[in-house]
Short mmCIF file of C-alpha atoms in Angstrom, two decimals:
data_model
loop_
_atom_site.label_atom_id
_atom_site.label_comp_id
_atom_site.label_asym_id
_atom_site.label_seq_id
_atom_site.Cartn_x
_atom_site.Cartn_y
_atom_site.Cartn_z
CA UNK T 239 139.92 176.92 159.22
CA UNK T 240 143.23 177.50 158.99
CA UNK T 241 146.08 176.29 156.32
CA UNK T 242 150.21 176.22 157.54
CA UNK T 243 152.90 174.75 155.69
CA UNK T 244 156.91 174.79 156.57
CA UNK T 245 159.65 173.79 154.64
CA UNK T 246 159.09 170.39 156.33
CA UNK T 247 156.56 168.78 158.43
CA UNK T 248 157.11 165.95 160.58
CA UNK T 249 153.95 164.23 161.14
CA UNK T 250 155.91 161.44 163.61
CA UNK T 251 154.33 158.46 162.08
CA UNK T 252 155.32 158.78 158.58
CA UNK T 253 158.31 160.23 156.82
CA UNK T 254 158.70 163.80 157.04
CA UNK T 255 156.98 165.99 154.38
CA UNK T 256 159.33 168.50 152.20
CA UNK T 257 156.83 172.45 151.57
CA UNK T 258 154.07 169.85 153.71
CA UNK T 259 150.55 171.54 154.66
CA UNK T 260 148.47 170.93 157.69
CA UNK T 261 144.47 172.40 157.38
CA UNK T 262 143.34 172.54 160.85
CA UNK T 263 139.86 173.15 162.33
CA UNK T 264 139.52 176.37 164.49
CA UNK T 265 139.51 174.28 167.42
CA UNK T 266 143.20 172.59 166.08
CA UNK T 267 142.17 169.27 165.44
CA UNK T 268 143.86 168.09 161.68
CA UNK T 269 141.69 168.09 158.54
CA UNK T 270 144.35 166.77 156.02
CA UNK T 271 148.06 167.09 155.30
CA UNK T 272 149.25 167.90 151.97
CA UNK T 273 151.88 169.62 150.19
CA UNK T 274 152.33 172.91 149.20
CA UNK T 275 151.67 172.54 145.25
CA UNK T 276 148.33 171.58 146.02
CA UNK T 277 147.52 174.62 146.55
CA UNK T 278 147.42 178.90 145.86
CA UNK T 279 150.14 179.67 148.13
CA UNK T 280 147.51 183.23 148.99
CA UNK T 281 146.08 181.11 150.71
CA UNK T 282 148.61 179.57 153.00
CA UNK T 283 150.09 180.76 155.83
CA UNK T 284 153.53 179.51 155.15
CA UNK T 285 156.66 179.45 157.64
CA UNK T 286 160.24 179.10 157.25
CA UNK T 287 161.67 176.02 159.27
CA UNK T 288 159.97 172.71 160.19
CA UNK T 289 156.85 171.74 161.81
CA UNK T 290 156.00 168.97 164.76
CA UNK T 291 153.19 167.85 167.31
CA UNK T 292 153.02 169.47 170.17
CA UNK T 293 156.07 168.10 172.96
CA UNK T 294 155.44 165.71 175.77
CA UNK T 295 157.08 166.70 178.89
CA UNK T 296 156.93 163.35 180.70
CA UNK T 297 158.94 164.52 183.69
CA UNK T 298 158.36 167.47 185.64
CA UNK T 299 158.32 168.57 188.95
CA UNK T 300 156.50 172.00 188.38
CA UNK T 301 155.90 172.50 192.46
CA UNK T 302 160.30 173.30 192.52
CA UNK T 303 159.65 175.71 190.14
CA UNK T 304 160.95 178.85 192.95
CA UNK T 305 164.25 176.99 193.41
CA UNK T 306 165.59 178.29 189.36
CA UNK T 307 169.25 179.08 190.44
CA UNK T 308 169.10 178.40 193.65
CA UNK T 309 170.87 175.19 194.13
CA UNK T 310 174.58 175.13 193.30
CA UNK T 311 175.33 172.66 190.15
CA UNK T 312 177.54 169.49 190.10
CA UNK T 313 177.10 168.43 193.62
CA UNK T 314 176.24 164.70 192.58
CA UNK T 315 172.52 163.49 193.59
CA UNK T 316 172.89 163.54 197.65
CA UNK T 317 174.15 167.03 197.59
CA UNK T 318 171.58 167.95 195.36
CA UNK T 319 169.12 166.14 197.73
CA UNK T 320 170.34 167.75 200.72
CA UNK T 321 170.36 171.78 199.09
CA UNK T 322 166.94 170.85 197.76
CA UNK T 323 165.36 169.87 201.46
CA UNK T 324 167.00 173.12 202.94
CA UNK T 325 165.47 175.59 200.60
CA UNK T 326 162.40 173.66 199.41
CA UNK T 327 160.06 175.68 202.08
CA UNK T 328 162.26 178.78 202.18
CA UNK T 329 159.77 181.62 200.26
CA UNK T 330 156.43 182.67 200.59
CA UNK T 331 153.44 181.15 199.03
CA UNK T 332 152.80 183.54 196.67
CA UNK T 333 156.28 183.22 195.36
CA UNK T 334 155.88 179.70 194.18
CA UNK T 335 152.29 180.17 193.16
CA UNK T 336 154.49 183.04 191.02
CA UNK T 337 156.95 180.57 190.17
CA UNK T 338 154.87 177.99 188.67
CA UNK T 339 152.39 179.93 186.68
CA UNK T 340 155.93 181.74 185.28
CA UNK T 341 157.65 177.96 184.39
CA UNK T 342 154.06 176.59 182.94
CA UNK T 343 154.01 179.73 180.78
CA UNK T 344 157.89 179.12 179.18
CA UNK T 345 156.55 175.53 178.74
CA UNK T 346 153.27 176.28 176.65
CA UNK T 347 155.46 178.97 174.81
CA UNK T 348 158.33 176.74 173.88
CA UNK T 349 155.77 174.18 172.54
CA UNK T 350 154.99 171.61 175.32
CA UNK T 351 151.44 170.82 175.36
CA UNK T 352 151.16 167.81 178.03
CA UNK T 353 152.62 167.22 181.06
CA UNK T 354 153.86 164.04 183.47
CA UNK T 355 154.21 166.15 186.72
CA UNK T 356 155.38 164.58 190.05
CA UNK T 357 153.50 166.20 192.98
CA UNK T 358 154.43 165.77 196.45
CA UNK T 359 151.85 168.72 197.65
CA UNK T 360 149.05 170.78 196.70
CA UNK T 361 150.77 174.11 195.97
CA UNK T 362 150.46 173.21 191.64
CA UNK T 363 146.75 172.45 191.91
CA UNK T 364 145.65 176.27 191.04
CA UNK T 365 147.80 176.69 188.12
CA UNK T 366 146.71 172.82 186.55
CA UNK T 367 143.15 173.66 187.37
CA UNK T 368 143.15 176.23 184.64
CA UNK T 369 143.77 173.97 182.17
CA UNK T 370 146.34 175.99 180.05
CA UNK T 371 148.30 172.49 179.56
CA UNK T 372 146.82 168.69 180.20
CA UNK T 373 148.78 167.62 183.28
CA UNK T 374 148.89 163.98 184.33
CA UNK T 375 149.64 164.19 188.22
CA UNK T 376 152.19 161.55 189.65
CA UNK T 377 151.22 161.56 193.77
CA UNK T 378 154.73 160.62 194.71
CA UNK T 379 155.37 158.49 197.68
CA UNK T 380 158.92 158.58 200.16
CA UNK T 381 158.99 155.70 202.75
CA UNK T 382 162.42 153.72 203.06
CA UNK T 383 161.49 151.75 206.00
CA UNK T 384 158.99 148.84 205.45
CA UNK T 385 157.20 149.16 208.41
CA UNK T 386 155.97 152.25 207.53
CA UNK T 387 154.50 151.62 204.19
CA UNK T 388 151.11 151.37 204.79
CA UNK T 389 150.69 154.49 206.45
CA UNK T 390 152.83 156.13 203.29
CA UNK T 391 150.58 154.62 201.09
CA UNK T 392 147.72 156.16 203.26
CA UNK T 393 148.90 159.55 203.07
CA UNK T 394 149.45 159.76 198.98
CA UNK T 395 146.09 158.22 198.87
CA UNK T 396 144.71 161.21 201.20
CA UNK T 397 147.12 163.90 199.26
CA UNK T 398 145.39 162.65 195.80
CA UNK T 399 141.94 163.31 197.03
CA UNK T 400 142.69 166.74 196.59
CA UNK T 401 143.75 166.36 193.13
CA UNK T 402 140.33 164.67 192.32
CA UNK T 403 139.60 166.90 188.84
CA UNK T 404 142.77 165.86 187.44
CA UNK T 405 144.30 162.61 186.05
CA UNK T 406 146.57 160.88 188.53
CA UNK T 407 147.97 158.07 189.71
CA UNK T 408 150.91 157.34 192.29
CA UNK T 409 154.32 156.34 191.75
CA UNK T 410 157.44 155.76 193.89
CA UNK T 411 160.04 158.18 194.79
CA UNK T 412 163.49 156.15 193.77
CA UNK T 413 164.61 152.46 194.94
CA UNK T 414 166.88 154.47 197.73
CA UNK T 415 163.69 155.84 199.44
CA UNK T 416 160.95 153.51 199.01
CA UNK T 417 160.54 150.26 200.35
CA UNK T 418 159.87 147.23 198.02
CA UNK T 419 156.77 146.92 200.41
CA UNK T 420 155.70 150.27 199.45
CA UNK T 421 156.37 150.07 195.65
CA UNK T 422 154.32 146.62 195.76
CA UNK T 423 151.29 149.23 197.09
CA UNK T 424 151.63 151.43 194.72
CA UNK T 425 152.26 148.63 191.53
CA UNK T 426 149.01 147.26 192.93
CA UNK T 427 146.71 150.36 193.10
CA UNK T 428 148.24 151.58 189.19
CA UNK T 429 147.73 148.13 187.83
CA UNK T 430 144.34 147.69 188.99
CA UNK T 431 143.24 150.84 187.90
CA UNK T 432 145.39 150.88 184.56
CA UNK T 433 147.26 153.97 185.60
CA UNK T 434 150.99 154.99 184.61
CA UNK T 435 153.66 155.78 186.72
CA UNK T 436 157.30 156.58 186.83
CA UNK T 437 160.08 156.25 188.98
CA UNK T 438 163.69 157.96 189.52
CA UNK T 439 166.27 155.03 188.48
CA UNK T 440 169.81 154.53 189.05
CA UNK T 441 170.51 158.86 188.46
CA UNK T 442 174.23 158.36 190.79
CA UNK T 443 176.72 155.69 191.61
CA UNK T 444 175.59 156.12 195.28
CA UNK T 445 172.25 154.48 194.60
CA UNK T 446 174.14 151.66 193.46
CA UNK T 447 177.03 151.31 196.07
CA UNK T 448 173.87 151.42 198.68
CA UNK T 449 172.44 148.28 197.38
CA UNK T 450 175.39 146.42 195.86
CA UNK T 451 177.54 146.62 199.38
CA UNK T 452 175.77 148.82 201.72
CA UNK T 453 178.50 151.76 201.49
CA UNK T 454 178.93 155.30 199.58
CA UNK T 455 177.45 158.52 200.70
CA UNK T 456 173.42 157.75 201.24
CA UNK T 457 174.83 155.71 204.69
CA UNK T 458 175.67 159.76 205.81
CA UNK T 459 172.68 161.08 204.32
CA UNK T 460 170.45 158.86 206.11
CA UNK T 461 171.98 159.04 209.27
CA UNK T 462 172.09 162.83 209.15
CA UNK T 463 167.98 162.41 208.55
CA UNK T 464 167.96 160.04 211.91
CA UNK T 465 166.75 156.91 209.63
CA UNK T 466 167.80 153.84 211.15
CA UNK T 467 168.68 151.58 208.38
CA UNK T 468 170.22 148.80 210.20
CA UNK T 469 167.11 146.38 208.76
CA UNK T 470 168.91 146.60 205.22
CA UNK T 471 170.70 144.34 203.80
CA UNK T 472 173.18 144.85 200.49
CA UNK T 473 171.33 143.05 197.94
CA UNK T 474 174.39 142.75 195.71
CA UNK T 475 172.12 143.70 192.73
CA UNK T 476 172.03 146.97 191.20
CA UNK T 477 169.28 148.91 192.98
CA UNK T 478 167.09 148.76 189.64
CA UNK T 479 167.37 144.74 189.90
CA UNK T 480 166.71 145.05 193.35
CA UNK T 481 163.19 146.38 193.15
CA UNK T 482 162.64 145.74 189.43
CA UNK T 483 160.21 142.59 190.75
CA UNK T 484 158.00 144.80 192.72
CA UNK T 485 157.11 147.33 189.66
CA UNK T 486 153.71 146.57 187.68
CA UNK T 487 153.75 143.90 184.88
CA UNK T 488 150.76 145.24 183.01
CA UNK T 489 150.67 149.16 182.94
CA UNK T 490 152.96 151.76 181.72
CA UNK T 491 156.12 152.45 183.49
CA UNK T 492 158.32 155.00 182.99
CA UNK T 493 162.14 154.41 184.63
CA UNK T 494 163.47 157.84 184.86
CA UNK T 495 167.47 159.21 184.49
CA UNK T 496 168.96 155.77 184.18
CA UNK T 497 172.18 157.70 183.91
CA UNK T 498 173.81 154.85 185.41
CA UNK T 499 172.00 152.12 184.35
CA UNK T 500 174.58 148.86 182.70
CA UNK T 501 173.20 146.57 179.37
CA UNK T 502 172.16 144.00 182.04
CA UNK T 503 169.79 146.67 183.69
CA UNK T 504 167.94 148.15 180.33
CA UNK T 505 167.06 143.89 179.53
CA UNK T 506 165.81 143.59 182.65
CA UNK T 507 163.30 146.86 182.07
CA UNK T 508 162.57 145.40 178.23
CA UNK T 509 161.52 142.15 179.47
CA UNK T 510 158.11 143.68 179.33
CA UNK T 511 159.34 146.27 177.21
CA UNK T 512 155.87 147.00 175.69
CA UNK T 513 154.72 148.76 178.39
CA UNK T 514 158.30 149.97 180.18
CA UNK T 515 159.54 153.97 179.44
CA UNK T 516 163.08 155.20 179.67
CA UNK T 517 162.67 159.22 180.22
CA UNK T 518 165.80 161.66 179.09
CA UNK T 519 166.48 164.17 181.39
CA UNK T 520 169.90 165.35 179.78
CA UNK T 521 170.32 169.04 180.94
CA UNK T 522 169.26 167.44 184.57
CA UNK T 523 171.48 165.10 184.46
CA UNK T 524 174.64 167.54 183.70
CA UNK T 525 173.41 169.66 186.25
CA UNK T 526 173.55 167.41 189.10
CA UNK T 527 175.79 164.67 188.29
CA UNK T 528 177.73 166.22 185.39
CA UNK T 529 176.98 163.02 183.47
CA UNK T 530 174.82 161.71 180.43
CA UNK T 531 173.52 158.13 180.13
CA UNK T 532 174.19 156.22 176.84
CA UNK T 533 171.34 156.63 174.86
CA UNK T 534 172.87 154.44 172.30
CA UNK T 535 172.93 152.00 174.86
CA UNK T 536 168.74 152.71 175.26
CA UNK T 537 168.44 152.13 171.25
CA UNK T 538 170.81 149.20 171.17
CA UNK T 539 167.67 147.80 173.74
CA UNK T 540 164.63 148.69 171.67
CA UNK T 541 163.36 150.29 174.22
CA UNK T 542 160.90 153.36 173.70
CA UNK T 543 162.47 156.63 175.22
CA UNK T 544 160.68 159.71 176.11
CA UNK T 545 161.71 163.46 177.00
CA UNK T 546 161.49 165.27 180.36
CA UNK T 547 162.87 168.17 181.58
CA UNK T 548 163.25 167.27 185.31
CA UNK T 549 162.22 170.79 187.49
CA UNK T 550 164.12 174.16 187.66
CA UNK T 551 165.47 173.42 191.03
CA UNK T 552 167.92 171.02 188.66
CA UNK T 553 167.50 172.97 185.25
CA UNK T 554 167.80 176.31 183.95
CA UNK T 555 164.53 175.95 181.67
CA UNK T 556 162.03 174.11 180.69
CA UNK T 557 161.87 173.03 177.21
CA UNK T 558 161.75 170.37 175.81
CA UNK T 559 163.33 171.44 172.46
CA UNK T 560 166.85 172.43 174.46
CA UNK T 561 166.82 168.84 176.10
CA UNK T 562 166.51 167.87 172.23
CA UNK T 563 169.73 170.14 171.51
CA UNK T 564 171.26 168.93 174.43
CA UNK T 565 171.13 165.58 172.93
CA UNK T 566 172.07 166.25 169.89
CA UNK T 567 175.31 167.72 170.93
CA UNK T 568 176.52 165.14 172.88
CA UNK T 569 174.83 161.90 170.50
CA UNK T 570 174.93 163.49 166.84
CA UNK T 571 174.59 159.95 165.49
CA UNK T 572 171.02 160.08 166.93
CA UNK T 573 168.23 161.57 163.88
CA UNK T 574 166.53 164.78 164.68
CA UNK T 575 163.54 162.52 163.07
CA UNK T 576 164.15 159.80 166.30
CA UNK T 577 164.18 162.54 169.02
CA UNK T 578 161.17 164.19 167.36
CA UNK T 579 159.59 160.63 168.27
CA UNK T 580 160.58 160.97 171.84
CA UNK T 581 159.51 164.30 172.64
CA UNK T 582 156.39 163.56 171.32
CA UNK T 583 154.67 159.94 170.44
CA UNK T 584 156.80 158.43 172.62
CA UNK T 585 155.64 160.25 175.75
CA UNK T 586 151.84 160.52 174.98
CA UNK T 587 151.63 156.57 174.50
CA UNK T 588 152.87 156.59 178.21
CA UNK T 589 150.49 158.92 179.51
CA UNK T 590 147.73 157.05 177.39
CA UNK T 591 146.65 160.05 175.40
CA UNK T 592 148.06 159.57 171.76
CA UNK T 593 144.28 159.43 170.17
CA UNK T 594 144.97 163.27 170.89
CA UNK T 595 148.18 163.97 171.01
CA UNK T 596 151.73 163.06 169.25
CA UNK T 597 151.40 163.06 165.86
CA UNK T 598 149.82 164.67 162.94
CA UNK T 599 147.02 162.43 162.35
CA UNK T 600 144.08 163.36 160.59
CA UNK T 601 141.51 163.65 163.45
CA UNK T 602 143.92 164.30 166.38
CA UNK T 603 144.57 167.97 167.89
CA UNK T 604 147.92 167.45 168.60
CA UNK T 605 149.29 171.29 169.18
CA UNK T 606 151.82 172.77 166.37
CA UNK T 607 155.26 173.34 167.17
CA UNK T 608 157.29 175.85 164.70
CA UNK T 609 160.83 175.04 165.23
CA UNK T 610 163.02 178.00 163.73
CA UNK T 611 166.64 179.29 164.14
CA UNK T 612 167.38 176.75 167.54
CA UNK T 613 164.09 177.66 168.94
CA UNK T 614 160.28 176.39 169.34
CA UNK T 615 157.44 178.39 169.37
CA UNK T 616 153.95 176.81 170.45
CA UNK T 617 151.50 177.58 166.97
CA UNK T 618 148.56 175.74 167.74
#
């Protein structure tokens, strides 16, 4: 058994706790919470800063983990896009296989004890197979052209068969790459097997020159890739509201970046805002596109927000506690209490695992996070 107290706890659910106390099993899970006069402080082990559940990395793409510092920063999206394609397959096996088991280590470390990871390949199956962190496995799909959706659809279901031992589900590149036909696949297969899944949304003003009038740089990028995209048509929406129909009704969705997304786009997500996401990426989002979203704008919406830290082809860490800081420096108005709630609840409701983790609740085995002089360190 084991008793911890901090000058404050924040159990996520109910107001934080000044000299709090959490008595954990040897296994982790929570006995009680209590304050510190209950007890003969002998018998504590007592820290100096605050305590909080273990974080929720909700957006990850642990397979880029070999590209840290090697694409160049503020290129905007396509650039980014184009770099990342280049050098994706550039090193060894080993040296990814290095690369992730090196990233997932920084991310237990720096508290993160659950993962939303996109997976394109089988190269992260090893390291999530030893079950250092949970991992929910995104099989993302690419396929533009309608025509060619079923056989996309075909493939991720073939590529997930090799992720069998783990919890997955699929989920759509970005509305610039995948067909509404294809995203209608995938909506079906999640919803009828109550699955999450996520999608890239509206991260550059390209996306949305594509599908308001058919112009700005993705017309190059295509046509550099051969695509022939003659079959499209400007929808004169923004590219969320173009696709927005074809996501699921009835399972949780998580709409990632959003760093362009306008008032009109975050109603149409919160029309079914129960079970629709909006994921922070912050220090992503300056690295590629030198740009935040308004996350006021998100609050202003009632929508429920969660943390990622995109990969380390796009960041130069991952931790979720320095996306937290990011945040703060840029949206000081926002409570250290409300982005506590996003790095943590927040993200295990939409992986469907907050009877474990998220909170201090008595029963739960949540991880402990000891946050101390601008940095996190993984307790429990």
């Amino acid at each position: 058994m084991k008793k911890i107290s901090a000058d404050i706890i924040y159990p996520i659910t109910s107001s934080p706790i000044k000299n709090g106390v959490l008595i954990l099993d040897d296994d982790g899970k929570i006995l009680e919470i209590s304050t510190r006069e209950k007890f003969d402080e002998t018998e504590l082990q007592i820290f100096k800063g605050a305590l909080c559940p273990g974080f929720i990395n909700t957006h990850c793409h642990l397979e880029l983990s070999h590209l840290k510092n090697k694409i160049p920063q503020h290129t905007g999206l396509v650039g980014f896009i184009q770099s990342l394609m280049k050098q994706r397959f550039a090193v060894s096996a080993e040296e990814r296989l290095q690369a992730i088991a090196e990233a997932e280590q920084e991310m237990k470390a720096t508290g993160i004890v659950a993962v939303g990871d996109i997976s394109n390949e089988t190269v992260s199956i090893e390291q999530k197979q030893k079950g250092n962190l949970f991992y929910h496995t995104f099989i993302e799909t690419v396929g533009l052209q309608p025509l060619i959706a079923q056989k996309r659809f075909d493939e991720a279901t073939e590529l997930s068969k090799q992720f069998a031992f783990a919890n997955l589900s699929f989920a759509p590149h970005a509305p610039y790459s995948t067909s509404v036909s294809l995203i209608e696949m995938i909506s079906k297969f999640n919803e009828q097997n109550n699955l999450p899944t996520t999608i890239h949304n509206q991260e550059t003003e390209d996306e949305e020159l594509f599908f308001k009038n058919k112009s700005g740089a993705f017309l190059d990028f295509y046509k550099n890739l051969g695509l022939d995209i003659s079959y499209f048509n400007a929808t004169r929406k923004s590219s969320l509201q173009s696709v927005i129909e074809a996501m699921p009704l009835h399972c949780n969705t998580l709409y990632v970046h959003n760093t362009f997304s306008h008032e009109s786009d975050l109603q149409a997500i919160a029309v079914n805002g129960k079970m629709n996401f909006l994921c922070a990426c912050p220090k992503a989002n300056l690295y590629i596109e030198n740009r935040l979203p308004d996350y006021e704008l998100w609050l202003k919406n009632d929508l429920k927000i969660c943390i990622g830290t995109d990969s380390l082809a796009s960041n130069n860490s991952l931790n979720i506690f320095e996306e937290i800081k990011t945040i703060q420096q840029h949206f000081p108005q926002i409570s250290f209490a409300t982005l506590l709630k996003w790095a943590t609840l927040n993200g295990a409701e939409f992986l469907g695992i907050e009877k474990k983790y998220g909170s201090f609740e008595i029963g739960k085995k949540p991880g402990v996070v000891l946050i101390n002089n601008e940095t996190s360190t993984r307790l429990i």
